[in-house]
CSV table of C-alpha atoms in Angstrom, one decimal:
chain,number,residue,atom,x,y,z
A,1130,MET,CA,-88.9,-30.8,-17.9
A,1131,ASN,CA,-85.0,-31.9,-17.9
A,1132,GLN,CA,-83.1,-30.8,-15.0
A,1133,VAL,CA,-79.4,-30.5,-15.6
A,1134,ALA,CA,-77.5,-31.8,-12.6
A,1135,SER,CA,-75.5,-29.5,-10.4
A,1136,PRO,CA,-72.0,-29.9,-10.2
A,1137,PRO,CA,-70.8,-30.8,-6.5
A,1138,SER,CA,-69.4,-28.2,-4.7
A,1139,SER,CA,-66.1,-29.0,-4.8
A,1140,SER,CA,-66.0,-29.1,-8.5
A,1141,LYS,CA,-67.3,-25.3,-8.2
A,1142,LYS,CA,-64.5,-24.6,-5.9
A,1143,ARG,CA,-62.4,-26.0,-8.5
A,1144,SER,CA,-64.0,-24.1,-11.6
A,1145,GLY,CA,-64.0,-20.6,-9.7
A,1146,LEU,CA,-60.1,-21.0,-8.8
A,1147,ARG,CA,-59.6,-22.0,-12.7
A,1148,ARG,CA,-61.3,-18.8,-13.4
A,1149,PHE,CA,-59.3,-16.6,-11.2
A,1150,VAL,CA,-56.2,-18.0,-12.7
A,1151,ASP,CA,-57.1,-17.4,-16.3
A,1152,ARG,CA,-58.7,-14.1,-15.5
A,1153,TYR,CA,-55.5,-12.8,-13.4
A,1154,ARG,CA,-52.8,-15.2,-15.1
A,1155,MET,CA,-50.0,-12.9,-15.0
A,1156,GLU,CA,-50.8,-11.4,-11.4
A,1157,THR,CA,-50.8,-15.0,-10.2
A,1158,PHE,CA,-48.0,-15.8,-11.9
A,1159,LEU,CA,-46.3,-12.7,-10.3
A,1160,GLY,CA,-47.1,-13.0,-7.4
A,1161,SER,CA,-46.3,-17.0,-7.0
A,1162,SER,CA,-42.6,-16.3,-8.2
A,1163,ALA,CA,-42.1,-13.6,-5.5
A,1164,VAL,CA,-43.2,-15.9,-2.9
A,1165,LEU,CA,-40.6,-18.7,-4.0
A,1166,GLN,CA,-38.0,-15.8,-4.6
A,1167,ILE,CA,-38.5,-15.0,-0.9
A,1168,ALA,CA,-38.1,-18.4,0.0
A,1169,ALA,CA,-35.4,-18.9,-1.6
A,1170,LEU,CA,-33.4,-15.8,0.0
A,1171,LEU,CA,-34.7,-17.0,3.2
A,1172,PHE,CA,-33.0,-20.2,3.0
A,1173,TRP,CA,-30.2,-18.8,1.2
A,1174,TYR,CA,-29.3,-16.4,3.6
A,1175,THR,CA,-29.6,-18.2,6.9
A,1176,PRO,CA,-26.5,-18.8,8.4
A,1177,PRO,CA,-25.7,-22.4,9.4
A,1178,ASN,CA,-25.9,-23.5,12.9
A,1179,THR,CA,-22.3,-24.4,14.2
A,1180,TYR,CA,-21.9,-25.4,17.7
A,1181,ASP,CA,-18.0,-25.9,18.0
A,1182,HIS,CA,-17.4,-22.4,18.9
A,1183,LEU,CA,-17.1,-22.9,22.2
A,1184,ASP,CA,-14.3,-26.1,21.7
A,1185,LYS,CA,-12.3,-24.0,19.4
A,1186,LEU,CA,-12.1,-21.2,21.8
A,1187,ILE,CA,-11.0,-23.2,25.0
A,1188,ASP,CA,-8.6,-24.9,22.4
A,1189,GLU,CA,-7.0,-21.9,21.8
A,1190,VAL,CA,-7.2,-20.5,25.7
A,1191,ALA,CA,-5.1,-23.7,26.5
A,1192,PHE,CA,-2.4,-23.1,23.7
A,1193,VAL,CA,-1.9,-19.8,24.9
A,1194,GLU,CA,-1.7,-21.1,28.5
A,1195,ASN,CA,0.8,-23.6,27.5
A,1196,LEU,CA,2.9,-21.1,25.4
A,1197,VAL,CA,6.3,-20.2,27.1
A,1198,ILE,CA,8.6,-16.8,26.3
A,1199,GLN,CA,12.1,-17.3,26.7
A,1200,ASP,CA,14.4,-14.5,27.3
A,1201,PRO,CA,17.0,-13.7,24.6
A,1202,ASN,CA,20.5,-15.0,25.1
A,1203,VAL,CA,22.3,-11.8,26.3
A,1204,GLY,CA,25.7,-11.3,26.0
A,1205,GLU,CA,26.1,-14.4,23.8
A,1206,ALA,CA,27.8,-14.2,20.5
A,1207,PRO,CA,26.0,-15.1,17.6
A,1208,ASP,CA,25.9,-18.5,16.0
A,1209,ASP,CA,26.2,-19.2,12.2
A,1210,GLY,CA,22.7,-19.0,11.7
A,1211,GLU,CA,22.2,-15.8,13.7
A,1212,PHE,CA,22.1,-12.3,12.9
A,1213,GLU,CA,24.1,-9.3,15.2
A,1214,VAL,CA,22.4,-6.5,16.0
A,1215,THR,CA,25.4,-3.9,14.7
A,1216,ASP,CA,23.5,-0.7,13.8
A,1217,THR,CA,21.8,0.3,16.9
A,1218,LEU,CA,22.3,4.0,16.6
A,1219,LYS,CA,21.0,4.5,13.1
A,1220,LYS,CA,20.2,8.0,12.0
A,1221,LYS,CA,16.9,9.3,12.4
A,1222,GLU,CA,15.5,10.9,9.3
A,1223,ASP,CA,14.9,14.5,9.3
A,1224,SER,CA,11.1,15.7,9.1
A,1225,ARG,CA,12.0,18.3,7.0
A,1226,ILE,CA,12.8,15.7,4.2
A,1227,ALA,CA,8.7,14.3,3.8
A,1228,GLY,CA,7.6,17.7,2.9
A,1229,ALA,CA,10.2,18.7,0.1
A,1230,GLN,CA,8.6,20.4,-2.5
A,1231,ASP,CA,9.8,20.0,-6.3
A,1232,ALA,CA,11.2,23.5,-6.8
A,1233,ILE,CA,10.5,23.7,-10.6
A,1234,VAL,CA,6.7,22.1,-9.9
A,1235,SER,CA,5.8,24.5,-7.1
A,1236,GLY,CA,7.2,27.5,-8.5
A,1237,ALA,CA,9.7,28.4,-6.1
A,1238,THR,CA,13.2,30.0,-6.6
A,1239,ALA,CA,15.9,27.5,-7.4
A,1240,PRO,CA,18.6,27.0,-4.8
A,1241,VAL,CA,22.2,28.5,-5.6
A,1242,ASP,CA,25.2,26.9,-4.7
A,1243,LEU,CA,27.5,28.9,-2.6
A,1244,SER,CA,30.1,26.3,-2.7
A,1245,PRO,CA,30.9,25.7,-6.2
A,1246,ASN,CA,34.4,24.6,-5.7
A,1247,VAL,CA,33.2,21.6,-3.6
A,1248,GLN,CA,33.2,18.9,-6.7
A,1249,PRO,CA,33.5,15.2,-6.7
A,1250,GLU,CA,36.6,13.4,-6.9
A,1251,TYR,CA,36.9,11.3,-9.8
A,1252,THR,CA,38.2,8.0,-8.2
A,1253,LYS,CA,41.1,6.2,-9.4
A,1254,ASP,CA,39.6,2.9,-9.8
A,1255,ALA,CA,36.9,4.6,-12.1
A,1256,GLN,CA,40.0,6.6,-14.0
A,1257,SER,CA,41.7,3.4,-14.2
A,1258,ALA,CA,39.1,1.4,-15.5
A,1259,GLY,CA,37.9,4.2,-18.2
A,1260,VAL,CA,34.8,4.3,-16.8
A,1261,GLY,CA,32.7,7.4,-17.3
A,1262,GLY,CA,29.2,8.7,-17.5
A,1263,THR,CA,26.7,10.9,-15.7
A,1264,LEU,CA,24.9,10.7,-12.6
A,1265,THR,CA,21.6,11.9,-11.6
A,1266,LEU,CA,21.4,13.0,-7.6
A,1267,GLU,CA,18.2,13.9,-5.9
A,1268,VAL,CA,19.4,16.4,-3.6
A,1269,ILE,CA,16.9,17.8,-0.8
A,1270,ILE,CA,17.9,21.3,0.4
A,1271,ALA,CA,16.5,22.7,3.7
A,1272,ASP,CA,15.1,26.0,4.2
A,1273,SER,CA,18.2,27.0,5.9
A,1274,GLY,CA,20.5,26.0,3.0
A,1275,GLU,CA,21.8,22.9,4.5
A,1276,VAL,CA,21.7,19.2,2.5
A,1277,LEU,CA,19.5,16.8,4.1
A,1278,ARG,CA,19.6,14.1,1.9
A,1279,VAL,CA,21.5,13.0,-1.0
A,1280,ARG,CA,20.9,9.6,-2.6
A,1281,ASN,CA,21.5,8.4,-6.6
A,1282,ILE,CA,18.3,8.0,-8.5
A,1283,GLY,CA,19.5,6.8,-12.1
A,1284,LYS,CA,21.9,4.6,-13.5
A,1285,THR,CA,25.0,3.2,-11.6
A,1286,LEU,CA,28.4,3.6,-12.4
A,1287,GLY,CA,30.3,1.6,-9.8
A,1288,TYR,CA,34.0,2.2,-8.9
A,1289,GLY,CA,32.5,4.4,-6.3
A,1290,LEU,CA,31.9,7.2,-8.2
A,1291,GLU,CA,28.1,7.2,-6.5
A,1292,GLU,CA,29.6,7.4,-3.1
A,1293,SER,CA,32.0,10.2,-4.2
A,1294,ALA,CA,29.5,12.6,-5.4
A,1295,ILE,CA,27.1,11.8,-2.6
A,1296,GLN,CA,30.0,12.8,0.1
A,1297,ALA,CA,30.7,15.9,-2.2
A,1298,PHE,CA,27.0,16.9,-2.3
A,1299,TYR,CA,27.0,16.5,1.7
A,1300,LYS,CA,29.7,19.3,2.2
A,1301,LYS,CA,27.6,22.0,-0.2
A,1302,ARG,CA,25.8,24.6,1.2
A,1303,TYR,CA,23.0,26.4,-0.8
A,1304,SER,CA,21.1,29.6,-0.6
A,1305,PRO,CA,17.2,28.4,0.5
A,1306,SER,CA,14.6,28.3,-2.1
A,1307,MET,CA,12.4,30.7,-1.8
A,1308,LEU,CA,8.4,30.7,-2.4
A,1309,GLU,CA,6.3,33.6,-1.9
A,1310,GLY,CA,8.8,35.3,0.2
A,1311,LYS,CA,9.0,32.3,2.5
A,1312,ALA,CA,12.3,29.7,2.8
A,1313,ILE,CA,11.2,26.0,2.1
A,1314,THR,CA,12.6,22.8,1.7
A,1315,VAL,CA,12.8,21.7,-2.0
A,1316,LYS,CA,13.9,18.8,-3.9
A,1317,VAL,CA,16.3,19.3,-6.9
A,1318,TYR,CA,17.7,16.9,-9.4
A,1319,VAL,CA,21.4,17.4,-10.3
A,1320,PRO,CA,23.1,15.6,-13.1
A,1321,VAL,CA,26.8,14.9,-12.1
A,1322,ARG,CA,29.3,14.2,-15.3
A,1323,PHE,CA,32.2,12.3,-15.0
A,1324,SER,CA,34.3,12.3,-17.9
A,1325,LEU,CA,37.9,11.2,-18.6
A,1326,TYR,CA,38.3,14.2,-21.2
């Protein structure tokens, strides 16, 4: 009788591992792939070890301690390269301006001009230059009827026409705009035409 020699035990282990891999090929691939991805993520997101933070902090503190703040030269005239503060009493803007609503969009009644005789003056420079045209002014009218702000938002004509129109509208009085029985601050757009004819 012929006996078949049995393979050594290490080859049995290898063949068992091969059979396992062959039988569970997809699961083995997915498992090893997941292990490799986790290892890559751990290496990727590991912060670098830096030990010089304390040295940088010491340098910054030393710089701040050596910093000297000098007092401004009070009472001296400014040099050519410096600026002189001249507008120290700048007028604060009224807080009602920020809450101004567009009268048309909000559905409020339009404010009525109570001073139609106040008209912008056609400047002599503009007349002699033959300049004319239409300006568009944004006028903010308070709930009391006073004009809070006037500014040109369209094209500029020059020759002092914008300034003349703005000054005239600051002198005007209006009836307040009403919304649901209550006076409100509104923003209106007024065209102002300057014509030689």
